[in-house]
XYZ file of C-alpha atoms in Angstrom:
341
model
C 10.816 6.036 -7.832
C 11.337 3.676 -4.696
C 10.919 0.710 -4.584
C 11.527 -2.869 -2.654
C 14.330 -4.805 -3.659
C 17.131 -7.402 -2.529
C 20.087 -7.983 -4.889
C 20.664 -11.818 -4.132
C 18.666 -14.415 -2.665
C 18.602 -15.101 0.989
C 17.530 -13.410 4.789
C 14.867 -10.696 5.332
C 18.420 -8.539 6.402
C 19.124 -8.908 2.224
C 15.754 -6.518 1.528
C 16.457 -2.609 1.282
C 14.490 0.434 -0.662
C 16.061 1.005 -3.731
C 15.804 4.148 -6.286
C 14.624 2.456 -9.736
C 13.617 3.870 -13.062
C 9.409 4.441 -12.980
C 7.481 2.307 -15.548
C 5.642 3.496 -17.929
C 2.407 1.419 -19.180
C 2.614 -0.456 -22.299
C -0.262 -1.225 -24.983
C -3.073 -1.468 -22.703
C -1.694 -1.078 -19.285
C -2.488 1.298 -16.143
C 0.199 3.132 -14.214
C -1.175 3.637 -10.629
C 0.560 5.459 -8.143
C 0.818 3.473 -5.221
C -0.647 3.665 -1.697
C -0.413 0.659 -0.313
C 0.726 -3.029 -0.971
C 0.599 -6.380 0.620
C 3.141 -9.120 1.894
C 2.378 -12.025 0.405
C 4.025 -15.625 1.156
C 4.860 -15.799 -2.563
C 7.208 -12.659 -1.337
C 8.841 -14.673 0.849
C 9.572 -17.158 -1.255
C 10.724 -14.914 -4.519
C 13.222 -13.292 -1.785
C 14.790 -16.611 -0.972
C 15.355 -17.420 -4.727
C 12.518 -20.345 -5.209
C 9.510 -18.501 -6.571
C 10.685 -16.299 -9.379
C 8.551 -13.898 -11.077
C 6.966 -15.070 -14.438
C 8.655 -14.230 -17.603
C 8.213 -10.613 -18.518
C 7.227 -9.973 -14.903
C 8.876 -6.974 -12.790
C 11.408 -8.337 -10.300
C 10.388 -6.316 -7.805
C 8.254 -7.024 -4.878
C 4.493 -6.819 -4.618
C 1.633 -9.100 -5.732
C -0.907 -6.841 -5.189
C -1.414 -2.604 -4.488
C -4.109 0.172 -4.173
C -4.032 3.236 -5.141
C -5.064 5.797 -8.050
C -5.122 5.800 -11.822
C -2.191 8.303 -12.936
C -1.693 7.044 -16.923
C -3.057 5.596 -19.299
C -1.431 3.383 -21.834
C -2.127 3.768 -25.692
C -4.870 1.054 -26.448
C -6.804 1.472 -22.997
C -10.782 0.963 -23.360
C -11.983 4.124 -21.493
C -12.809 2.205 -18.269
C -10.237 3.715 -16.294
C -9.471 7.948 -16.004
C -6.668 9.387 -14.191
C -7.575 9.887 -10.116
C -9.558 6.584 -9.960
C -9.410 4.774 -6.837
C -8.201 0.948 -7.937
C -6.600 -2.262 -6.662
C -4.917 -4.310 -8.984
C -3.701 -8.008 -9.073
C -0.353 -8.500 -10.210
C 2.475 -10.500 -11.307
C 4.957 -8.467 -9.068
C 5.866 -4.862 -8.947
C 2.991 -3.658 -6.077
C 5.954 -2.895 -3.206
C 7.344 0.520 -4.786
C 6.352 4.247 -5.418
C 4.563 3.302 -9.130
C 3.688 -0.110 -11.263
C 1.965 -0.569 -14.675
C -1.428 -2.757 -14.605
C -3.069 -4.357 -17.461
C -6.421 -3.025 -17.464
C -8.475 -6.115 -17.097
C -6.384 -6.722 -13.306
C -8.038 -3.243 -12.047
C -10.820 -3.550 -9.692
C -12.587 -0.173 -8.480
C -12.164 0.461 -4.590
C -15.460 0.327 -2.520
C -16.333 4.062 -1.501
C -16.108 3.022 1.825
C -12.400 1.415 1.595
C -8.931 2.996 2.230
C -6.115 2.160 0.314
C -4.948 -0.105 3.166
C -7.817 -1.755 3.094
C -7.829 -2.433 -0.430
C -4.313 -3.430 -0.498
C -5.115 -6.559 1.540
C -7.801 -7.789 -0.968
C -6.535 -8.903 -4.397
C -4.292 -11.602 -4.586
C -5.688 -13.443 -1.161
C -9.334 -12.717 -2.438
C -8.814 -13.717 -5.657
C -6.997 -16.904 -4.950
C -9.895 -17.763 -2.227
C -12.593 -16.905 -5.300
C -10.525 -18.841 -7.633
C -9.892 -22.335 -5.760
C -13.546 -22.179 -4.651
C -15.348 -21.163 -7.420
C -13.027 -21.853 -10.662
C -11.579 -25.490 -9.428
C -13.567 -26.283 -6.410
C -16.957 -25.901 -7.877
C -18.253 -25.154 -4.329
C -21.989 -25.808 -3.585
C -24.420 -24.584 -0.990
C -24.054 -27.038 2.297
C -20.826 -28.570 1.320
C -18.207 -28.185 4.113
C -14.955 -26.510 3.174
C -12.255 -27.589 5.714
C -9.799 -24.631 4.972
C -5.857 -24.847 6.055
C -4.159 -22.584 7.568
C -7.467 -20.822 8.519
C -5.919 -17.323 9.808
C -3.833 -16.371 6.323
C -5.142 -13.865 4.182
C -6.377 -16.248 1.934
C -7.906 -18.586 4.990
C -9.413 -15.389 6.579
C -10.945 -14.523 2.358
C -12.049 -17.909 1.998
C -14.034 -18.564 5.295
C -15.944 -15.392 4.256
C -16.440 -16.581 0.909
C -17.475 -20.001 1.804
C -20.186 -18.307 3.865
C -21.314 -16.171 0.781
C -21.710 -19.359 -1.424
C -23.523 -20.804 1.350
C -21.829 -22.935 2.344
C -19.973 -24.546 5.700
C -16.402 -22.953 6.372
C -14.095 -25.407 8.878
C -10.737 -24.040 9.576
C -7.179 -25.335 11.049
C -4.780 -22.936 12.775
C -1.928 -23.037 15.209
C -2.710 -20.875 18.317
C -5.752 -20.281 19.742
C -5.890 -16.168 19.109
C -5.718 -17.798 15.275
C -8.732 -19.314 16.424
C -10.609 -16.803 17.408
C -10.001 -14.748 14.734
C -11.565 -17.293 12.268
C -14.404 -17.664 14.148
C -14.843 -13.730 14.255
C -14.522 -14.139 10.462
C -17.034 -16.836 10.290
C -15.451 -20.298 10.431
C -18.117 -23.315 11.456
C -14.990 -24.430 13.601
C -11.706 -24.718 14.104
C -9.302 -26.928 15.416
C -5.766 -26.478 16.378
C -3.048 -28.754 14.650
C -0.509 -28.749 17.162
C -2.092 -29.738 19.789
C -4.924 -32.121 18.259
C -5.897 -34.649 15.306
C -7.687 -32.175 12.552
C -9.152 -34.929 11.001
C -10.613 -36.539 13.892
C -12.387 -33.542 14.422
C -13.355 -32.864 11.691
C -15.413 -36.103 11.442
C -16.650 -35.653 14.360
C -17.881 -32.036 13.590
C -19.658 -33.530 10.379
C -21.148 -36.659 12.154
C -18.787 -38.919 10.390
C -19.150 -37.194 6.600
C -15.978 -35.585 6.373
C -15.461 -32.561 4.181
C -16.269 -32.008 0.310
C -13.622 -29.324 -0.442
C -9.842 -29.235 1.356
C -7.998 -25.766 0.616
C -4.404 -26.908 1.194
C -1.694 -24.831 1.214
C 0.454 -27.499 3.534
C 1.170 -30.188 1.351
C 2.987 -33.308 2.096
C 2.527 -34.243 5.785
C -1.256 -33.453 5.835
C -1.898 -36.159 3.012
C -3.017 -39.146 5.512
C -4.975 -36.451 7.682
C -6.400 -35.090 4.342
C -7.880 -38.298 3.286
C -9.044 -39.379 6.765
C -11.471 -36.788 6.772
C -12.098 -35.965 2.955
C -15.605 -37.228 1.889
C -16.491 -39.637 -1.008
C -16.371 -37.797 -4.579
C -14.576 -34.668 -1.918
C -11.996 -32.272 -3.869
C -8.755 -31.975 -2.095
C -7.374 -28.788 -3.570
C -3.421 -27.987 -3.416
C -2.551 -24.236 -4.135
C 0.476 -24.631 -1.896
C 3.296 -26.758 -0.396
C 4.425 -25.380 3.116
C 5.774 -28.728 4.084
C 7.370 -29.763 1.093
C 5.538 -32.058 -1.869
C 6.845 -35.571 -0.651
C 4.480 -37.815 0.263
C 5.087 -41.704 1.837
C 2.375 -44.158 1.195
C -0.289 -45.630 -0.325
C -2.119 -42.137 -1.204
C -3.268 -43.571 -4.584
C -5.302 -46.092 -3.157
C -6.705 -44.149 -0.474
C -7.901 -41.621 -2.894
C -9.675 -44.209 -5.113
C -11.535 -46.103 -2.784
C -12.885 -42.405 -1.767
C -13.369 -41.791 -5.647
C -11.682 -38.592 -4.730
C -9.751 -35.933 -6.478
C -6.436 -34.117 -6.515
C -6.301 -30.568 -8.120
C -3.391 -27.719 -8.157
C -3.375 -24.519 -8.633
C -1.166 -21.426 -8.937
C -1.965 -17.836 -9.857
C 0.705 -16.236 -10.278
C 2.124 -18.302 -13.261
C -1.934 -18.093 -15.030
C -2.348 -16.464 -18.297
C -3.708 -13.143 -19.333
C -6.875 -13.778 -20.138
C -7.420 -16.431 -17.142
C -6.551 -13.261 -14.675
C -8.748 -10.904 -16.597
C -11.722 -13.409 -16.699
C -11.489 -14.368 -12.604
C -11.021 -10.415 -11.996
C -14.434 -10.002 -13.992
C -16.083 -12.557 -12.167
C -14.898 -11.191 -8.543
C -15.665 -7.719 -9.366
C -19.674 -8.695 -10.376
C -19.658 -11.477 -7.899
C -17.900 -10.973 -4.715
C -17.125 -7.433 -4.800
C -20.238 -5.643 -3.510
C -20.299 -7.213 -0.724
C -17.455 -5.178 0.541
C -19.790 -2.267 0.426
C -21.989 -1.113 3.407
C -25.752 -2.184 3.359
C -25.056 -5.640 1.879
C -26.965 -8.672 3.945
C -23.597 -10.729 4.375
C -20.849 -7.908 4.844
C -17.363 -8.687 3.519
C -14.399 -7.803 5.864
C -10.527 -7.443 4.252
C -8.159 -7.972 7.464
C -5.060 -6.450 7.767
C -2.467 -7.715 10.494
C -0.233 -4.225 10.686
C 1.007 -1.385 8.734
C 4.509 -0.536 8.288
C 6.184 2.099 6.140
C 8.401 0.504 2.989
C 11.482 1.162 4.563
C 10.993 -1.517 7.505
C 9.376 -3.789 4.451
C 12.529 -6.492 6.121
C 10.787 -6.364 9.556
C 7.401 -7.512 8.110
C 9.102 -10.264 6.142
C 10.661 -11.358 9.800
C 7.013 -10.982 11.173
C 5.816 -13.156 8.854
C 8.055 -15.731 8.308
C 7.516 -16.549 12.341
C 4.018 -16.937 11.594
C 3.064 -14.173 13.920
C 0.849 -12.663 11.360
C -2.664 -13.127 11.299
C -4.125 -12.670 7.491
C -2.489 -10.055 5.810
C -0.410 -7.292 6.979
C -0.404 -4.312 4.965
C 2.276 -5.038 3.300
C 1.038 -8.201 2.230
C 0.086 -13.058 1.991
C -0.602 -17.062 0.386
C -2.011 -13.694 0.538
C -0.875 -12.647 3.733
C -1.306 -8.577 3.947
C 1.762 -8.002 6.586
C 3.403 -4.294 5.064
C 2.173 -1.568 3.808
C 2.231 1.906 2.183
C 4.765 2.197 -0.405
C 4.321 5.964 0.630
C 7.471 6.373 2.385
Protein backbone atom coordinates (compact mmCIF):
# COMPACT_ATOMS: atom_id res chain seq x y z
CA UNK A 1 0.00 0.00 0.00
CA UNK A 2 0.96 3.84 0.03
CA UNK A 3 1.52 5.54 2.44
CA UNK A 4 3.07 8.99 4.04
CA UNK A 5 6.43 8.89 5.19
CA UNK A 6 9.81 10.93 5.73
CA UNK A 7 13.00 8.96 6.48
CA UNK A 8 14.71 11.56 8.91
CA UNK A 9 13.53 14.36 10.82
CA UNK A 10 13.36 17.82 9.45
CA UNK A 11 11.45 20.24 6.46
CA UNK A 12 8.01 19.53 4.90
CA UNK A 13 10.56 18.95 1.50
CA UNK A 14 11.73 15.54 3.77
CA UNK A 15 7.85 14.03 3.34
CA UNK A 16 7.27 11.69 0.17
CA UNK A 17 4.61 8.64 -0.56
CA UNK A 18 6.19 5.60 0.10
CA UNK A 19 5.16 1.81 -0.94
CA UNK A 20 4.92 -0.10 2.59
CA UNK A 21 3.82 -3.55 3.56
CA UNK A 22 -0.33 -3.37 4.42
CA UNK A 23 -1.22 -4.22 8.08
CA UNK A 24 -3.12 -6.68 8.99
CA UNK A 25 -5.38 -6.32 12.32
CA UNK A 26 -4.29 -7.99 15.38
CA UNK A 27 -6.50 -9.57 18.32
CA UNK A 28 -9.28 -7.24 18.22
CA UNK A 29 -8.42 -4.70 15.66
CA UNK A 30 -10.23 -3.22 12.39
CA UNK A 31 -8.47 -2.82 9.07
CA UNK A 32 -10.26 0.08 7.22
CA UNK A 33 -9.44 1.05 3.92
CA UNK A 34 -8.83 4.54 3.86
CA UNK A 35 -10.59 7.56 2.32
CA UNK A 36 -9.53 10.28 3.87
CA UNK A 37 -7.20 11.56 6.75
CA UNK A 38 -6.38 14.68 8.59
CA UNK A 39 -3.22 16.95 9.25
CA UNK A 40 -2.86 17.30 12.57
CA UNK A 41 -0.21 19.66 14.47
CA UNK A 42 0.97 16.53 16.30
CA UNK A 43 2.05 15.68 12.43
CA UNK A 44 4.04 18.43 12.33
CA UNK A 45 5.73 17.89 15.16
CA UNK A 46 6.39 13.84 14.75
CA UNK A 47 7.96 15.05 11.23
CA UNK A 48 10.44 17.33 12.90
CA UNK A 49 11.58 14.53 15.34
CA UNK A 50 9.90 15.94 18.80
CA UNK A 51 6.60 14.12 19.04
CA UNK A 52 7.25 10.47 18.42
CA UNK A 53 4.62 7.98 18.11
CA UNK A 54 3.82 5.91 21.32
CA UNK A 55 5.43 2.63 21.78
CA UNK A 56 3.92 0.00 19.56
CA UNK A 57 2.46 2.81 17.47
CA UNK A 58 2.84 2.86 13.47
CA UNK A 59 5.44 5.43 12.41
CA UNK A 60 3.59 6.57 9.83
CA UNK A 61 1.54 9.62 9.53
CA UNK A 62 -2.09 10.11 10.44
CA UNK A 63 -3.94 10.65 13.75
CA UNK A 64 -7.12 10.17 12.50
CA UNK A 65 -9.03 8.58 8.96
CA UNK A 66 -12.49 7.64 7.48
CA UNK A 67 -13.32 5.21 5.56
CA UNK A 68 -14.86 1.50 5.41
CA UNK A 69 -14.56 -1.68 7.42
CA UNK A 70 -12.51 -4.23 5.10
CA UNK A 71 -11.27 -6.98 8.03
CA UNK A 72 -11.86 -8.09 10.86
CA UNK A 73 -9.38 -9.22 13.42
CA UNK A 74 -9.81 -12.61 15.37
CA UNK A 75 -11.44 -11.55 18.79
CA UNK A 76 -13.72 -8.67 17.26
CA UNK A 77 -17.26 -8.32 19.13
CA UNK A 78 -19.59 -8.29 16.05
CA UNK A 79 -20.04 -4.47 16.12
CA UNK A 80 -18.29 -3.85 13.07
CA UNK A 81 -18.97 -5.91 9.34
CA UNK A 82 -16.96 -5.42 6.35
CA UNK A 83 -18.35 -2.15 4.10
CA UNK A 84 -19.17 -0.08 7.25
CA UNK A 85 -18.73 3.49 6.98
CA UNK A 86 -16.25 4.46 10.18
CA UNK A 87 -13.82 7.07 11.51
CA UNK A 88 -11.36 6.02 13.80
CA UNK A 89 -9.01 7.78 16.37
CA UNK A 90 -5.59 6.74 16.28
CA UNK A 91 -2.18 6.59 17.52
CA UNK A 92 -0.71 7.17 13.94
CA UNK A 93 -1.03 5.28 10.75
CA UNK A 94 -4.39 7.36 9.21
CA UNK A 95 -2.12 9.09 6.14
CA UNK A 96 -1.77 5.82 3.85
CA UNK A 97 -3.85 3.42 1.57
CA UNK A 98 -4.88 0.96 4.85
CA UNK A 99 -4.41 1.04 8.94
CA UNK A 100 -5.57 -1.43 11.65
CA UNK A 101 -8.06 0.11 14.43
CA UNK A 102 -8.82 -1.29 17.72
CA UNK A 103 -12.41 -1.67 17.75
CA UNK A 104 -13.38 0.47 20.65
CA UNK A 105 -11.56 3.79 18.45
CA UNK A 106 -14.36 3.18 15.59
CA UNK A 107 -17.10 5.60 15.48
CA UNK A 108 -19.97 5.02 12.76
CA UNK A 109 -20.13 7.93 10.07
CA UNK A 110 -23.39 10.07 10.14
CA UNK A 111 -25.51 9.05 6.95
CA UNK A 112 -25.27 12.39 5.94
CA UNK A 113 -21.24 12.68 6.13
CA UNK A 114 -18.54 12.04 3.44
CA UNK A 115 -15.44 10.58 4.20
CA UNK A 116 -13.87 14.07 4.10
CA UNK A 117 -16.03 15.16 6.36
CA UNK A 118 -15.50 12.54 8.75
CA UNK A 119 -11.86 12.66 8.44
CA UNK A 120 -11.79 16.11 10.08
CA UNK A 121 -13.69 14.91 13.24
CA UNK A 122 -11.82 12.47 15.52
CA UNK A 123 -8.82 13.51 17.02
CA UNK A 124 -9.85 17.51 17.10
CA UNK A 125 -13.40 16.41 18.38
CA UNK A 126 -12.29 14.17 20.70
CA UNK A 127 -9.61 16.26 22.25
CA UNK A 128 -12.32 19.30 22.42
CA UNK A 129 -14.85 16.52 24.23
CA UNK A 130 -12.06 15.37 26.32
CA UNK A 131 -10.51 18.73 27.87
CA UNK A 132 -14.10 19.94 28.34
CA UNK A 133 -15.87 17.24 29.58
CA UNK A 134 -13.16 14.64 31.09
CA UNK A 135 -10.74 17.46 32.83
CA UNK A 136 -12.63 20.62 32.50
CA UNK A 137 -15.81 19.51 34.07
CA UNK A 138 -17.60 22.24 32.03
CA UNK A 139 -20.98 23.58 33.35
CA UNK A 140 -23.90 25.37 31.80
CA UNK A 141 -23.07 29.40 31.88
CA UNK A 142 -19.44 29.06 32.56
CA UNK A 143 -17.36 30.96 29.94
CA UNK A 144 -14.75 28.97 28.07
CA UNK A 145 -12.09 31.41 26.71
CA UNK A 146 -10.67 28.99 23.99
CA UNK A 147 -6.99 29.63 22.31
CA UNK A 148 -6.26 29.55 19.19
CA UNK A 149 -10.03 29.75 18.37
CA UNK A 150 -9.83 28.84 14.44
CA UNK A 151 -7.85 25.19 14.86
CA UNK A 152 -9.69 22.19 14.44
CA UNK A 153 -9.88 21.67 17.90
CA UNK A 154 -10.84 25.63 18.61
CA UNK A 155 -13.44 25.44 15.75
CA UNK A 156 -14.78 21.57 17.79
CA UNK A 157 -14.69 23.16 21.00
CA UNK A 158 -16.65 26.48 20.41
CA UNK A 159 -19.38 24.12 19.08
CA UNK A 160 -19.15 21.97 21.94
CA UNK A 161 -19.10 24.63 24.49
CA UNK A 162 -22.39 25.74 22.94
CA UNK A 163 -23.86 22.12 23.25
CA UNK A 164 -23.00 21.98 27.05
CA UNK A 165 -24.50 25.26 27.31
CA UNK A 166 -22.30 27.06 27.91
CA UNK A 167 -20.34 30.56 26.81
CA UNK A 168 -17.56 29.93 24.05
CA UNK A 169 -14.82 33.12 23.92
CA UNK A 170 -12.17 32.66 21.39
CA UNK A 171 -8.53 34.23 20.49
CA UNK A 172 -7.21 34.19 16.92
CA UNK A 173 -4.72 36.02 14.80
CA UNK A 174 -6.44 37.58 11.71
CA UNK A 175 -9.63 38.77 11.47
CA UNK A 176 -11.03 36.08 8.61
CA UNK A 177 -9.99 33.69 11.86
CA UNK A 178 -12.44 35.75 13.42
CA UNK A 179 -15.11 35.45 11.53
CA UNK A 180 -14.96 32.05 11.13
CA UNK A 181 -15.38 31.46 14.94
CA UNK A 182 -18.11 33.52 15.15
CA UNK A 183 -19.80 31.58 12.14
CA UNK A 184 -19.02 28.56 14.36
CA UNK A 185 -20.49 30.08 17.38
CA UNK A 186 -17.90 31.87 19.52
CA UNK A 187 -19.53 34.59 22.21
CA UNK A 188 -16.42 36.68 20.94
CA UNK A 189 -13.28 36.93 19.85
CA UNK A 190 -10.42 38.97 20.12
CA UNK A 191 -7.33 39.19 18.12
CA UNK A 192 -3.87 38.67 19.95
CA UNK A 193 -1.71 40.54 17.80
CA UNK A 194 -3.12 43.43 17.70
CA UNK A 195 -4.88 43.67 21.29
CA UNK A 196 -4.71 42.61 25.15
CA UNK A 197 -6.94 39.15 25.24
CA UNK A 198 -7.28 39.44 28.69
CA UNK A 199 -8.40 42.87 28.90
CA UNK A 200 -11.09 41.91 26.84
CA UNK A 201 -11.97 39.35 28.06
CA UNK A 202 -12.84 41.04 31.40
CA UNK A 203 -14.42 43.39 29.90
CA UNK A 204 -16.68 40.96 27.86
CA UNK A 205 -17.57 39.21 31.30
CA UNK A 206 -18.12 42.50 33.30
CA UNK A 207 -15.01 41.97 35.25
CA UNK A 208 -15.56 37.90 36.01
CA UNK A 209 -13.07 36.55 33.85
CA UNK A 210 -13.36 33.05 32.46
CA UNK A 211 -13.94 29.57 34.33
CA UNK A 212 -12.25 27.26 31.76
CA UNK A 213 -8.88 28.36 29.53
CA UNK A 214 -8.20 25.73 26.60
CA UNK A 215 -4.50 26.47 26.03
CA UNK A 216 -2.62 25.12 23.52
CA UNK A 217 0.05 28.28 23.70
CA UNK A 218 1.79 27.78 26.73
CA UNK A 219 4.45 29.87 28.21
CA UNK A 220 3.97 33.53 27.14
CA UNK A 221 0.15 33.52 27.71
CA UNK A 222 0.68 32.63 31.54
CA UNK A 223 0.37 36.42 32.93
CA UNK A 224 -2.55 37.03 30.29
CA UNK A 225 -4.02 33.63 31.45
CA UNK A 226 -4.28 34.57 35.00
CA UNK A 227 -5.35 38.19 34.39
CA UNK A 228 -8.47 37.07 33.13
CA UNK A 229 -8.98 33.48 34.70
CA UNK A 230 -11.77 33.59 37.38
CA UNK A 231 -11.56 32.50 41.09
CA UNK A 232 -11.71 28.50 41.49
CA UNK A 233 -11.28 28.92 37.05
CA UNK A 234 -9.45 25.76 35.36
CA UNK A 235 -6.66 26.78 33.15
CA UNK A 236 -6.25 23.73 30.98
CA UNK A 237 -2.80 23.05 29.00
CA UNK A 238 -3.13 20.38 26.15
CA UNK A 239 -0.36 22.18 24.30
CA UNK A 240 2.85 24.29 24.28
CA UNK A 241 3.14 26.42 20.97
CA UNK A 242 5.40 28.86 22.66
CA UNK A 243 7.52 26.73 24.54
CA UNK A 244 6.81 25.62 28.50
CA UNK A 245 9.06 28.37 30.19
CA UNK A 246 7.48 30.55 32.24
CA UNK A 247 9.17 33.87 34.27
CA UNK A 248 7.46 34.89 37.41
CA UNK A 249 5.57 34.64 40.23
CA UNK A 250 2.80 32.24 38.53
CA UNK A 251 2.49 30.25 41.81
CA UNK A 252 1.26 32.98 43.70
CA UNK A 253 -0.93 34.36 41.21
CA UNK A 254 -2.66 31.11 40.88
CA UNK A 255 -3.28 30.77 44.66
CA UNK A 256 -4.64 33.92 45.52
CA UNK A 257 -7.20 32.96 42.51
CA UNK A 258 -7.50 29.41 44.23
CA UNK A 259 -7.03 28.33 40.69
CA UNK A 260 -5.91 25.27 38.90
CA UNK A 261 -3.37 23.95 36.42
CA UNK A 262 -4.24 20.72 34.44
CA UNK A 263 -2.42 18.90 31.28
CA UNK A 264 -3.40 16.81 29.01
CA UNK A 265 -2.29 14.71 26.03
CA UNK A 266 -4.12 12.12 23.95
CA UNK A 267 -2.09 10.66 22.05
CA UNK A 268 0.19 9.09 24.79
CA UNK A 269 -3.53 7.88 26.87
CA UNK A 270 -4.15 4.31 27.45
CA UNK A 271 -6.41 1.82 25.82
CA UNK A 272 -9.11 1.78 27.76
CA UNK A 273 -9.04 5.76 28.44
CA UNK A 274 -9.48 6.09 24.37
CA UNK A 275 -12.13 3.44 24.24
CA UNK A 276 -14.11 4.97 27.22
CA UNK A 277 -13.96 8.91 25.74
CA UNK A 278 -14.85 7.29 22.16
CA UNK A 279 -18.02 5.73 23.99
CA UNK A 280 -18.91 8.77 25.56
CA UNK A 281 -18.57 11.00 22.19
CA UNK A 282 -20.34 8.55 20.15
CA UNK A 283 -23.71 8.61 22.74
CA UNK A 284 -23.02 12.16 23.61
CA UNK A 285 -21.82 14.41 20.97
CA UNK A 286 -22.23 12.40 17.98
CA UNK A 287 -25.86 12.85 16.90
CA UNK A 288 -25.67 16.04 16.68
CA UNK A 289 -23.77 15.75 13.50
CA UNK A 290 -26.90 14.35 12.02
CA UNK A 291 -29.61 16.48 10.25
CA UNK A 292 -32.81 17.37 12.33
CA UNK A 293 -30.90 17.87 15.60
CA UNK A 294 -31.90 21.40 17.51
CA UNK A 295 -28.11 22.52 17.81
CA UNK A 296 -26.47 21.16 14.47
CA UNK A 297 -22.82 20.11 14.66
CA UNK A 298 -20.53 21.33 11.77
CA UNK A 299 -16.85 19.40 11.09
CA UNK A 300 -14.75 22.16 9.05
CA UNK A 301 -12.35 21.31 6.69
CA UNK A 302 -9.75 24.02 5.41
CA UNK A 303 -8.79 22.13 1.85
CA UNK A 304 -8.36 18.86 0.25
CA UNK A 305 -5.30 17.69 -1.31
CA UNK A 306 -4.38 14.33 -2.79
CA UNK A 307 -1.48 12.29 -0.58
CA UNK A 308 1.06 12.97 -2.92
CA UNK A 309 1.20 16.91 -2.21
CA UNK A 310 0.69 15.69 1.70
CA UNK A 311 4.38 18.21 1.93
CA UNK A 312 2.38 21.22 0.58
CA UNK A 313 -0.30 20.93 3.34
CA UNK A 314 2.37 20.55 5.99
CA UNK A 315 3.86 24.06 4.42
CA UNK A 316 0.17 25.38 4.57
CA UNK A 317 -0.04 24.69 7.89
CA UNK A 318 2.96 25.36 9.48
CA UNK A 319 2.34 29.25 8.17
CA UNK A 320 -0.76 29.17 10.00
CA UNK A 321 -2.77 29.77 6.90
CA UNK A 322 -5.10 27.03 7.78
CA UNK A 323 -8.26 27.57 9.31
CA UNK A 324 -9.43 24.26 11.43
CA UNK A 325 -8.58 21.30 9.73
CA UNK A 326 -7.62 20.63 6.27
CA UNK A 327 -8.40 17.36 4.99
CA UNK A 328 -5.49 16.07 5.58
CA UNK A 329 -5.53 16.95 9.03
CA UNK A 330 -4.83 19.40 13.28
CA UNK A 331 -4.03 20.22 17.50
CA UNK A 332 -6.47 18.72 15.22
CA UNK A 333 -6.03 20.75 12.35
CA UNK A 334 -7.77 18.83 9.17
CA UNK A 335 -5.31 20.46 6.34
CA UNK A 336 -4.83 17.06 3.70
CA UNK A 337 -6.75 14.68 2.62
CA UNK A 338 -7.67 11.48 0.73
CA UNK A 339 -5.14 8.89 1.05
CA UNK A 340 -6.87 7.82 -2.32
CA UNK A 341 -4.20 8.78 -4.58
Amino acid sequence: MLAAYFDCPGGPENLYVKQVMKPHPGEGEVLVKVSASALNRADLLQRRGTYPPPKGASDILGLEAAGSVAGLGPGCKGRWKVGDAVMALLSGGGQAEYVTVPEGYLMPIPNDMSFIQAAAIPEAWLTAFQLLHFVGKVQKDERVLIHAGASGVGMAAIQLVRLAKAIPIVTAGTQEKLKATAKAGAAAGFNYKNEDFSEKVLAFTQGSGVDIILDCVGGSYWEKNLNCLSTDGRWIIYGLLSGGEVHGDLLARLLSKRASIHTSLLRSRDKEYKERLVKAFTEDALPYFSGGSSLHLQPFVDSVCPLHEIAEAHRIMEENKNIDPAAPGGQSDPLYSEPAV
